[in-house]
Amino acid sequence: MNPHGSAADASGPGRALLPGLGLLLAGAMFLSLALGRYPLPPQEVAGFFFAQLGWHDLAPERQALLHNLIVDIRLPRVLAAVLVGAALSISGAAYQAVFRNPLVSPGLLGVLAGAASGAALGLVFSGNWWIMQLAAFLMGGLAVLIGVGIAALFGGSVVMLVLGGIISGALFTAILSLVKYVADPYNQLPAIVYWLMGSLASADLKDIGRLAIPMLCGTLVLASLGRALDALSMGDDEARTLGVPVAFVRYGVIGAATLISALTVSLAGMIGWVGLLVPHVARLLTGPGNARLLPASACLGGIFLLLADGIARNLGTTEIPIGIVTELLGIPAFLLVLHRARRGWVG
Amino acid sequence: MSLCADQLAFSWRRRPVLDGISLCLQPGEVVALLGANGAGKSTLLRLLLGLLQPDAGTVSLAGRPLGSWCQRDIARQLAYVPQVHVTPFPYSVREVVLLGRLPASGLFRSPSRDDHACTEQALAHLGIAHLAARPYSEISGGERQLALIARALAQGARLLVMDEPATGLDYGHQLRLLERLGALAAEGYGVLMTTHHPDHALHAAHRVLLLRQGRIEADGPPHRVVTSDNIHRLYGVAVAAVQAADGATIAFRPAGWSAA
């Protein structure tokens, strides 16, 4: 073994990993704009953007068609996929670090179920977009609180936190069922059901614009706290004696991770597995150091969801809900990760 | 630069845990803190590190009350070396030691060239440079203890507070560790360690403190403090001192057991 070349070192080939992932993400976004029911050659997509910038001439009607296809139809989905994938993955990695538990994720902590029931409540009882977002965040936060509270009540071990999250998720799934039951069966109920299956199809640029700001802020907050999270995963006392403001970091991370993962629900419904799977894949690439793991998870999450959306859009003649695709892709991939990563897990 | 406690008192759920504790740790000495289970050793360490606030009395570092320091500045003078533990993620030994540079670099900066150099130096100092790339979760307990000490040195701290450093180590690792602590003291580091082994206090410390029922009952050189009488008071077991030809105590053996 090379004594100076662990995957965790920020030197040698490891240094190129994050820029490489960033480039890969940009490439995947570009390809996703080209793929669809009407496939476009990549050079035509590039030509369209050059024409938009005024560097290149296209026939006006061709330009209008491409604008409709690329900007109106595909761009919102691509942006939504990247935002949602990055948010779920980085919050999964951050939850794993802050709870010192490699088995948690926004889904397993009950955040997604909580946010879904909150957003559904908002939809049924108010219909106001802002109230839906706020309800999604508050109920998502409540779900974490209940899950962590149950775990703390029974000793706070790794397994108890998973069980607490399952119980909390079950509670909010029940609340969601209740909301569906009282929802208007002709308009509201189908809307809730299809939206929660997970779909990027309904994302429009206006919603994405409004949600992108808090989601990007939350992602940046998490990405900037990587080293503090490393210290925190050693234990509270040690982190404090290393000069880390433990309460500030812990509640900041839980708040930011809950905010961005709750907002993914209102953007794209419940998309499972991503928040658990992607951090583990990223950890195989970067090692456990959160300063690199968190940004790598965000990039990989965006790429993974673009891939899943590509399959959802292109596999059949009608679109498959992306939540179903991520679960189908996620299970075998996670078994593979489990097999490889098991050795490093303790507890 | 010294760490001093003056008349500390601390209660937990209205039950007094510590009372009237005064002590001092100077650079260049190894101080052992002996006490039975539940005597308040861990609480005392946490008070000295500023992790708990005393109900009365003060802890001061370099003559200034701990409360007037910011946690980051404390960390550059005073390091905590916890009991050997495992991390939930397989950090490399180098990454664990590099965490010691957090107080110097701050939370938001990535480690500088200096931080990396400091880390390598600390690893070399403790003789574990060859383990740097190994996962911390897969090396032996003795090696993990050395990694935690290396992290404390990487902090730049001159005073180390160690919670039962020998616990969980095999006999060879225990002796090598104590020898290492002596060497650090000779270089000017101050070490305060709790221990369950009177032998360790006797042989490896310059000064021994006895903590019994929340009070410091003795504070002095090992041969005066670690006596069979004191061991009986502390642990409730009768032991006889085994003495070398020059009259110095070298070990204890249970009274009543015949040395057949």
PDB file of N, CA and C in Angstrom, chain A residues 10-47:
ATOM      1  N   ALA A  10      -6.052  15.179  -0.114  1.00  0.00           N
ATOM      2  CA  ALA A  10      -6.400  16.177  -1.121  1.00  0.00           C
ATOM      3  C   ALA A  10      -5.193  16.472  -1.990  1.00  0.00           C
ATOM      4  N   SER A  11      -4.461  15.441  -2.340  1.00  0.00           N
ATOM      5  CA  SER A  11      -3.297  15.655  -3.190  1.00  0.00           C
ATOM      6  C   SER A  11      -3.298  14.582  -4.258  1.00  0.00           C
ATOM      7  N   GLY A  12      -2.412  14.720  -5.240  1.00  0.00           N
ATOM      8  CA  GLY A  12      -2.323  13.727  -6.287  1.00  0.00           C
ATOM      9  C   GLY A  12      -3.620  13.653  -7.073  1.00  0.00           C
ATOM     10  N   PRO A  13      -3.975  12.442  -7.526  1.00  0.00           N
ATOM     11  CA  PRO A  13      -5.150  12.321  -8.380  1.00  0.00           C
ATOM     12  C   PRO A  13      -6.448  12.708  -7.660  1.00  0.00           C
ATOM     13  N   GLY A  14      -6.458  12.579  -6.308  1.00  0.00           N
ATOM     14  CA  GLY A  14      -7.667  12.906  -5.562  1.00  0.00           C
ATOM     15  C   GLY A  14      -8.077  14.356  -5.722  1.00  0.00           C
ATOM     16  N   ARG A  15      -7.109  15.230  -5.977  1.00  0.00           N
ATOM     17  CA  ARG A  15      -7.399  16.653  -6.067  1.00  0.00           C
ATOM     18  C   ARG A  15      -8.293  16.975  -7.267  1.00  0.00           C
ATOM     19  N   ALA A  16      -8.166  16.155  -8.338  1.00  0.00           N
ATOM     20  CA  ALA A  16      -8.911  16.429  -9.561  1.00  0.00           C
ATOM     21  C   ALA A  16     -10.343  15.902  -9.474  1.00  0.00           C
ATOM     22  N   LEU A  17     -10.659  15.187  -8.386  1.00  0.00           N
ATOM     23  CA  LEU A  17     -11.946  14.500  -8.329  1.00  0.00           C
ATOM     24  C   LEU A  17     -13.132  15.458  -8.347  1.00  0.00           C
ATOM     25  N   LEU A  18     -13.082  16.482  -7.484  1.00  0.00           N
ATOM     26  CA  LEU A  18     -14.232  17.383  -7.409  1.00  0.00           C
ATOM     27  C   LEU A  18     -14.452  18.169  -8.702  1.00  0.00           C
ATOM     28  N   PRO A  19     -13.392  18.802  -9.279  1.00  0.00           N
ATOM     29  CA  PRO A  19     -13.602  19.458 -10.575  1.00  0.00           C
ATOM     30  C   PRO A  19     -14.088  18.470 -11.624  1.00  0.00           C
ATOM     31  N   GLY A  20     -13.568  17.228 -11.574  1.00  0.00           N
ATOM     32  CA  GLY A  20     -13.985  16.212 -12.538  1.00  0.00           C
ATOM     33  C   GLY A  20     -15.472  15.928 -12.430  1.00  0.00           C
ATOM     34  N   LEU A  21     -15.942  15.779 -11.179  1.00  0.00           N
ATOM     35  CA  LEU A  21     -17.372  15.519 -10.969  1.00  0.00           C
ATOM     36  C   LEU A  21     -18.208  16.702 -11.447  1.00  0.00           C
ATOM     37  N   GLY A  22     -17.701  17.919 -11.212  1.00  0.00           N
ATOM     38  CA  GLY A  22     -18.409  19.110 -11.672  1.00  0.00           C
ATOM     39  C   GLY A  22     -18.556  19.106 -13.186  1.00  0.00           C
ATOM     40  N   LEU A  23     -17.454  18.750 -13.880  1.00  0.00           N
ATOM     41  CA  LEU A  23     -17.499  18.688 -15.345  1.00  0.00           C
ATOM     42  C   LEU A  23     -18.474  17.620 -15.819  1.00  0.00           C
ATOM     43  N   LEU A  24     -18.434  16.472 -15.124  1.00  0.00           N
ATOM     44  CA  LEU A  24     -19.327  15.366 -15.475  1.00  0.00           C
ATOM     45  C   LEU A  24     -20.781  15.799 -15.334  1.00  0.00           C
ATOM     46  N   LEU A  25     -21.054  16.556 -14.262  1.00  0.00           N
ATOM     47  CA  LEU A  25     -22.421  17.038 -14.031  1.00  0.00           C
ATOM     48  C   LEU A  25     -22.846  17.980 -15.169  1.00  0.00           C
ATOM     49  N   ALA A  26     -21.929  18.892 -15.552  1.00  0.00           N
ATOM     50  CA  ALA A  26     -22.254  19.820 -16.635  1.00  0.00           C
ATOM     51  C   ALA A  26     -22.507  19.056 -17.928  1.00  0.00           C
ATOM     52  N   GLY A  27     -21.673  18.041 -18.180  1.00  0.00           N
ATOM     53  CA  GLY A  27     -21.851  17.226 -19.378  1.00  0.00           C
ATOM     54  C   GLY A  27     -23.185  16.495 -19.366  1.00  0.00           C
ATOM     55  N   ALA A  28     -23.548  15.953 -18.188  1.00  0.00           N
ATOM     56  CA  ALA A  28     -24.808  15.226 -18.079  1.00  0.00           C
ATOM     57  C   ALA A  28     -25.989  16.166 -18.314  1.00  0.00           C
ATOM     58  N   MET A  29     -25.880  17.408 -17.800  1.00  0.00           N
ATOM     59  CA  MET A  29     -26.961  18.375 -18.023  1.00  0.00           C
ATOM     60  C   MET A  29     -27.113  18.671 -19.514  1.00  0.00           C
ATOM     61  N   PHE A  30     -25.986  18.854 -20.177  1.00  0.00           N
ATOM     62  CA  PHE A  30     -25.998  19.164 -21.600  1.00  0.00           C
ATOM     63  C   PHE A  30     -26.635  18.016 -22.397  1.00  0.00           C
ATOM     64  N   LEU A  31     -26.221  16.785 -22.084  1.00  0.00           N
ATOM     65  CA  LEU A  31     -26.775  15.628 -22.781  1.00  0.00           C
ATOM     66  C   LEU A  31     -28.271  15.487 -22.528  1.00  0.00           C
ATOM     67  N   SER A  32     -28.697  15.776 -21.287  1.00  0.00           N
ATOM     68  CA  SER A  32     -30.114  15.661 -20.959  1.00  0.00           C
ATOM     69  C   SER A  32     -30.948  16.651 -21.761  1.00  0.00           C
ATOM     70  N   LEU A  33     -30.352  17.788 -22.120  1.00  0.00           N
ATOM     71  CA  LEU A  33     -31.088  18.748 -22.940  1.00  0.00           C
ATOM     72  C   LEU A  33     -31.276  18.212 -24.354  1.00  0.00           C
ATOM     73  N   ALA A  34     -30.350  17.338 -24.789  1.00  0.00           N
ATOM     74  CA  ALA A  34     -30.422  16.806 -26.150  1.00  0.00           C
ATOM     75  C   ALA A  34     -31.367  15.615 -26.246  1.00  0.00           C
ATOM     76  N   LEU A  35     -31.496  14.860 -25.137  1.00  0.00           N
ATOM     77  CA  LEU A  35     -32.269  13.615 -25.179  1.00  0.00           C
ATOM     78  C   LEU A  35     -33.742  13.849 -24.890  1.00  0.00           C
ATOM     79  N   GLY A  36     -34.598  12.982 -25.463  1.00  0.00           N
ATOM     80  CA  GLY A  36     -36.027  13.075 -25.195  1.00  0.00           C
ATOM     81  C   GLY A  36     -36.817  12.448 -26.322  1.00  0.00           C
ATOM     82  N   ARG A  37     -38.123  12.740 -26.352  1.00  0.00           N
ATOM     83  CA  ARG A  37     -38.969  12.194 -27.412  1.00  0.00           C
ATOM     84  C   ARG A  37     -38.469  12.632 -28.783  1.00  0.00           C
ATOM     85  N   TYR A  38     -37.967  13.849 -28.879  1.00  0.00           N
ATOM     86  CA  TYR A  38     -37.388  14.334 -30.134  1.00  0.00           C
ATOM     87  C   TYR A  38     -35.904  14.564 -29.899  1.00  0.00           C
ATOM     88  N   PRO A  39     -35.090  13.518 -30.118  1.00  0.00           N
ATOM     89  CA  PRO A  39     -33.658  13.656 -29.820  1.00  0.00           C
ATOM     90  C   PRO A  39     -33.029  14.707 -30.718  1.00  0.00           C
ATOM     91  N   LEU A  40     -32.159  15.502 -30.121  1.00  0.00           N
ATOM     92  CA  LEU A  40     -31.432  16.516 -30.876  1.00  0.00           C
ATOM     93  C   LEU A  40     -29.963  16.124 -30.878  1.00  0.00           C
ATOM     94  N   PRO A  41     -29.270  16.338 -32.003  1.00  0.00           N
ATOM     95  CA  PRO A  41     -27.824  16.140 -31.961  1.00  0.00           C
ATOM     96  C   PRO A  41     -27.199  17.188 -31.031  1.00  0.00           C
ATOM     97  N   PRO A  42     -26.199  16.791 -30.221  1.00  0.00           N
ATOM     98  CA  PRO A  42     -25.606  17.732 -29.263  1.00  0.00           C
ATOM     99  C   PRO A  42     -25.144  19.031 -29.910  1.00  0.00           C
ATOM    100  N   GLN A  43     -24.625  18.940 -31.176  1.00  0.00           N
ATOM    101  CA  GLN A  43     -24.120  20.179 -31.781  1.00  0.00           C
ATOM    102  C   GLN A  43     -25.256  21.164 -32.041  1.00  0.00           C
ATOM    103  N   GLU A  44     -26.496  20.636 -32.224  1.00  0.00           N
ATOM    104  CA  GLU A  44     -27.616  21.536 -32.441  1.00  0.00           C
ATOM    105  C   GLU A  44     -27.970  22.280 -31.142  1.00  0.00           C
ATOM    106  N   VAL A  45     -27.871  21.545 -29.998  1.00  0.00           N
ATOM    107  CA  VAL A  45     -28.115  22.191 -28.706  1.00  0.00           C
ATOM    108  C   VAL A  45     -27.076  23.291 -28.488  1.00  0.00           C
ATOM    109  N   ALA A  46     -25.809  22.950 -28.799  1.00  0.00           N
ATOM    110  CA  ALA A  46     -24.750  23.952 -28.647  1.00  0.00           C
ATOM    111  C   ALA A  46     -25.007  25.129 -29.578  1.00  0.00           C
ATOM    112  N   GLY A  47     -25.399  24.834 -30.830  1.00  0.00           N
ATOM    113  CA  GLY A  47     -25.687  25.884 -31.799  1.00  0.00           C
ATOM    114  C   GLY A  47     -26.798  26.793 -31.312  1.00  0.00           C
TER     115      GLY A  47
END
